Each structure stands twice: as structure tokens, then as C-alpha cells.
Amino acid sequence: MKVKALSRSQSSTTRSSIHDLRPTHKNLNPSSHPQARAREYTRAVTAAKLDRMFAQPFLGELKGGHVDAVSCLAICRTNLCPVASGCVDGVIWIWDMQHRKMVTNL
């Protein structure tokens, strides 16, 4: 039984520095990749699902809200109406989530 071994030169496999990238060879022949079309279809369907999922906001827009970043949020477990949000600049806003309007700020 004869066994053939792959042999590569030392210069093609070693890098001259850490940041040196090795060349990668890709076979672009479509007959060598029979599952490429199915893979692209799966990627397209996944991308369409993600676009649809993130197309609309989960909660909605609260107009006239915080100017800076929101650092904390407090909700009531029994009812949705009073929601308090605290901003980095120290302002606390009380929201009416049913009508998506600000009730007051502290």
C-alpha cells in the first residue's frame, strides 16, 4: 500500500512577524461547493427575519424624554402605569406608559 504525504516548504507556512497574514487559497469553482446555494438561502432568510424582528421598537418612542443616557428604570410589578426612569444628569421622569406621555419629573 502506497501512502502519499503532503509536503509544504517551510517558507510558505512560517510567518516573518506576528502581524503577517498567511495567504488563504479559496476554490471558487461552483461544482466544488454543492451546498453554497442552500447556505446563501438560509443566510438570506435569517437576515430577513432579523430585519422584521427589529423593524419596530419593542416599547415605542417616548417623546420629550431624557437628553442624556438613561441609567436606571423602575417599574411596578402589579400595574404598568407608573414607570420611573433616571438619567445620568440626575433627572428622574415619571411616565404614563398607557398614553406614552411624561407625568412629571423630579
Coordinates of N, CA and C in Angstrom, one line a residue:
M1 N 0.8 -1.2 0.0 CA 0.0 0.0 0.0 C 0.9 1.2 0.0
K2 N 0.6 2.2 -0.9 CA 1.4 3.4 -1.0 C 0.6 4.5 -0.4
V3 N 1.3 5.3 0.4 CA 0.7 6.5 1.0 C 1.4 7.7 0.6
K4 N 0.6 8.7 0.1 CA 1.2 9.9 -0.4 C 1.0 11.0 0.7
A5 N 2.1 11.7 1.0 CA 2.0 12.7 2.0 C 2.2 14.1 1.4
L6 N 1.4 15.0 2.0 CA 1.6 16.4 1.5 C 2.8 17.0 2.1
S7 N 3.5 17.7 1.2 CA 4.7 18.4 1.7 C 4.7 19.9 1.3
R8 N 5.0 20.7 2.2 CA 5.0 22.1 2.0 C 6.3 22.7 2.4
S9 N 6.7 23.7 1.8 CA 8.0 24.3 2.1 C 7.9 25.1 3.4
Q10 N 9.0 25.2 4.1 CA 9.0 25.9 5.4 C 8.6 27.4 5.2
S11 N 9.0 28.0 4.1 CA 8.7 29.5 3.9 C 7.3 29.8 3.7
S12 N 6.5 28.8 3.2 CA 5.1 29.0 2.9 C 4.2 28.9 4.2
T13 N 4.8 28.3 5.2 CA 4.0 28.0 6.5 C 4.4 28.9 7.6
T14 N 5.6 29.5 7.6 CA 6.0 30.3 8.7 C 5.8 31.8 8.4
R15 N 5.5 32.5 9.4 CA 5.3 34.0 9.2 C 6.6 34.7 9.6
S16 N 6.8 35.9 8.9 CA 8.0 36.6 9.2 C 7.8 37.5 10.5
S17 N 6.6 37.8 10.8 CA 6.3 38.6 12.0 C 4.9 38.1 12.5
I18 N 4.5 38.6 13.7 CA 3.2 38.2 14.3 C 2.1 38.7 13.5
H19 N 2.2 39.9 12.9 CA 1.2 40.6 12.2 C 1.1 40.2 10.7
D20 N 2.0 39.4 10.3 CA 2.0 38.9 8.9 C 0.8 37.9 8.7
L21 N 0.0 38.1 7.8 CA -1.1 37.2 7.5 C -0.7 36.2 6.5
R22 N -1.2 35.0 6.7 CA -0.9 33.9 5.8 C -1.9 34.0 4.6
P23 N -1.4 33.7 3.4 CA -2.4 33.7 2.3 C -3.3 32.5 2.4
T24 N -4.5 32.7 2.1 CA -5.5 31.6 2.1 C -6.0 31.5 0.6
H25 N -6.1 30.3 0.2 CA -6.5 30.0 -1.1 C -7.9 29.5 -1.1
K26 N -8.8 30.0 -1.9 CA -10.2 29.6 -2.0 C -10.5 29.0 -3.4
N27 N -11.2 28.0 -3.3 CA -11.6 27.3 -4.5 C -13.0 27.9 -4.9
L28 N -13.0 28.7 -6.0 CA -14.3 29.4 -6.4 C -15.1 28.6 -7.4
N29 N -14.7 27.3 -7.7 CA -15.4 26.5 -8.6 C -16.8 26.1 -8.0
P30 N -17.9 26.5 -8.6 CA -19.2 26.1 -8.1 C -19.5 24.6 -7.9
S31 N -18.9 23.8 -8.7 CA -19.1 22.4 -8.6 C -18.4 21.8 -7.4
S32 N -17.5 22.5 -6.8 CA -16.8 22.0 -5.6 C -17.6 22.4 -4.3
H33 N -18.6 23.2 -4.5 CA -19.4 23.7 -3.3 C -20.9 23.4 -3.6
P34 N -21.4 22.2 -3.5 CA -22.8 21.9 -3.8 C -23.8 22.5 -2.8
Q35 N -23.4 22.8 -1.6 CA -24.3 23.4 -0.6 C -24.3 24.9 -0.5
A36 N -23.6 25.6 -1.4 CA -23.4 27.0 -1.3 C -24.8 27.7 -1.5
R37 N -25.6 27.2 -2.4 CA -26.9 27.9 -2.7 C -27.8 27.8 -1.5
A38 N -27.8 26.6 -0.9 CA -28.7 26.4 0.3 C -28.2 27.2 1.5
R39 N -26.9 27.4 1.6 CA -26.3 28.2 2.7 C -26.7 29.7 2.5
E40 N -26.6 30.2 1.3 CA -27.0 31.5 1.0 C -28.5 31.8 1.2
Y41 N -29.3 30.8 0.9 CA -30.7 30.9 1.1 C -31.0 31.0 2.6
T42 N -30.3 30.2 3.4 CA -30.5 30.2 4.9 C -30.1 31.5 5.5
R43 N -29.0 32.0 5.0 CA -28.5 33.4 5.5 C -29.5 34.5 5.1
A44 N -30.0 34.4 3.9 CA -31.0 35.4 3.5 C -32.3 35.4 4.3
V45 N -32.7 34.2 4.6 CA -34.0 34.0 5.4 C -33.7 34.5 6.8
T46 N -32.5 34.2 7.4 CA -32.2 34.7 8.7 C -32.1 36.2 8.8
A47 N -31.5 36.8 7.8 CA -31.4 38.2 7.7 C -32.7 38.9 7.6
A48 N -33.6 38.3 6.8 CA -35.0 38.9 6.7 C -35.7 38.8 8.0
K49 N -35.6 37.7 8.7 CA -36.3 37.5 10.0 C -35.7 38.5 11.0
L50 N -34.4 38.7 11.0 CA -33.9 39.7 12.0 C -34.3 41.1 11.6
D51 N -34.4 41.5 10.3 CA -34.9 42.8 9.9 C -36.3 43.0 10.3
R52 N -37.1 42.0 10.2 CA -38.5 42.1 10.6 C -38.7 42.2 12.1
M53 N -37.8 41.4 12.8 CA -37.9 41.5 14.3 C -37.5 42.8 14.9
F54 N -36.5 43.5 14.3 CA -36.0 44.7 14.8 C -36.6 45.9 14.0
A55 N -37.6 45.7 13.2 CA -38.1 46.8 12.4 C -38.9 47.8 13.3
Q56 N -39.6 47.4 14.3 CA -40.4 48.2 15.1 C -39.8 48.2 16.5
P57 N -39.9 49.3 17.2 CA -39.4 49.2 18.6 C -40.3 48.4 19.5
F58 N -39.7 47.8 20.5 CA -40.5 46.9 21.4 C -41.5 47.7 22.2
L59 N -41.1 48.8 22.7 CA -41.9 49.6 23.6 C -42.6 50.8 22.9
G60 N -41.9 51.4 22.1 CA -42.4 52.6 21.5 C -41.6 53.8 21.8
E61 N -41.8 54.9 21.2 CA -41.0 56.1 21.4 C -41.6 57.0 22.5
L62 N -40.9 57.4 23.4 CA -41.3 58.3 24.5 C -40.8 59.7 24.1
K63 N -41.6 60.5 23.5 CA -41.2 61.8 23.1 C -41.0 62.8 24.2
G64 N -40.0 63.7 24.1 CA -39.7 64.7 25.1 C -39.1 64.1 26.3
G65 N -38.3 63.1 26.1 CA -37.6 62.4 27.2 C -36.3 62.9 27.6
H66 N -35.5 62.0 28.1 CA -34.2 62.4 28.6 C -33.3 63.0 27.5
V67 N -32.4 63.9 27.9 CA -31.4 64.4 27.0 C -30.2 63.6 27.0
D68 N -29.8 63.1 28.2 CA -28.6 62.3 28.3 C -29.0 60.8 28.4
A69 N -28.0 59.9 28.7 CA -28.3 58.5 28.8 C -29.1 58.1 30.0
V70 N -30.0 57.1 29.8 CA -30.8 56.6 30.9 C -30.0 55.6 31.7
S71 N -29.9 55.8 33.0 CA -29.0 54.9 33.8 C -29.8 53.9 34.6
C72 N -31.1 54.2 34.9 CA -31.9 53.2 35.7 C -33.4 53.4 35.3
L73 N -34.1 52.3 35.5 CA -35.5 52.2 35.2 C -36.2 51.4 36.3
A74 N -37.3 52.0 36.8 CA -38.1 51.3 37.8 C -39.5 51.1 37.4
I75 N -40.1 49.9 37.6 CA -41.4 49.6 37.2 C -42.2 49.0 38.3
C76 N -43.5 49.1 38.3 CA -44.4 48.5 39.3 C -44.7 47.1 38.8
R77 N -44.7 46.1 39.6 CA -45.0 44.7 39.2 C -46.4 44.5 39.0
T78 N -47.3 45.3 39.6 CA -48.7 45.0 39.6 C -49.4 45.8 38.5
N79 N -48.9 46.9 38.1 CA -49.5 47.7 37.1 C -48.5 48.4 36.2
L80 N -48.9 48.8 35.0 CA -47.9 49.3 34.0 C -47.8 50.8 34.1
C81 N -48.8 51.5 34.7 CA -48.9 52.9 34.6 C -47.7 53.7 35.2
P82 N -47.2 53.5 36.4 CA -46.1 54.4 36.8 C -44.8 53.7 36.5
V83 N -44.0 54.3 35.6 CA -42.7 53.9 35.3 C -41.8 55.1 35.5
A84 N -40.7 54.8 36.3 CA -39.8 55.9 36.6 C -38.4 55.6 35.9
S85 N -37.9 56.6 35.2 CA -36.6 56.5 34.6 C -35.6 57.6 35.1
G86 N -34.4 57.2 35.4 CA -33.4 58.1 35.9 C -32.3 58.3 34.9
C87 N -31.9 59.5 34.7 CA -30.9 59.9 33.7 C -29.5 60.1 34.4
V88 N -28.5 60.1 33.6 CA -27.2 60.4 34.1 C -27.0 61.8 34.7
D89 N -27.7 62.7 34.2 CA -27.6 64.1 34.7 C -28.4 64.3 36.0
G90 N -29.1 63.3 36.5 CA -29.7 63.4 37.8 C -31.2 63.7 37.8
V91 N -31.8 63.7 36.6 CA -33.3 64.0 36.5 C -34.0 62.6 36.5
I92 N -35.1 62.6 37.2 CA -36.0 61.4 37.3 C -37.3 61.8 36.6
W93 N -37.7 61.0 35.7 CA -39.0 61.2 35.0 C -40.0 60.1 35.3
I94 N -41.2 60.5 35.6 CA -42.3 59.5 35.8 C -43.1 59.5 34.5
W95 N -43.4 58.3 34.0 CA -44.0 58.1 32.7 C -45.4 57.4 32.9
D96 N -46.3 57.7 32.0 CA -47.6 57.0 31.9 C -47.4 56.2 30.6
M97 N -47.2 54.9 30.7 CA -46.9 54.0 29.6 C -48.1 53.8 28.7
Q98 N -49.3 53.9 29.3 CA -50.5 53.6 28.5 C -50.7 54.7 27.4
H99 N -50.4 55.9 27.8 CA -50.5 57.0 26.8 C -49.2 57.5 26.2
R100 N -48.1 56.9 26.7 CA -46.7 57.2 26.3 C -46.4 58.7 26.5
K101 N -46.7 59.2 27.7 CA -46.5 60.6 28.0 C -45.8 60.7 29.4
M102 N -45.1 61.9 29.5 CA -44.5 62.1 30.8 C -45.5 62.7 31.8
V103 N -45.5 62.2 33.0 CA -46.4 62.7 34.0 C -45.8 63.8 34.8
T104 N -44.6 63.6 35.3 CA -43.8 64.6 36.0 C -42.3 64.3 36.0
N105 N -41.5 65.3 36.3 CA -40.1 65.0 36.5 C -39.7 65.5 37.9
L106 N -38.7 64.9 38.4 CA -38.2 65.3 39.8 C -36.7 65.7 39.7

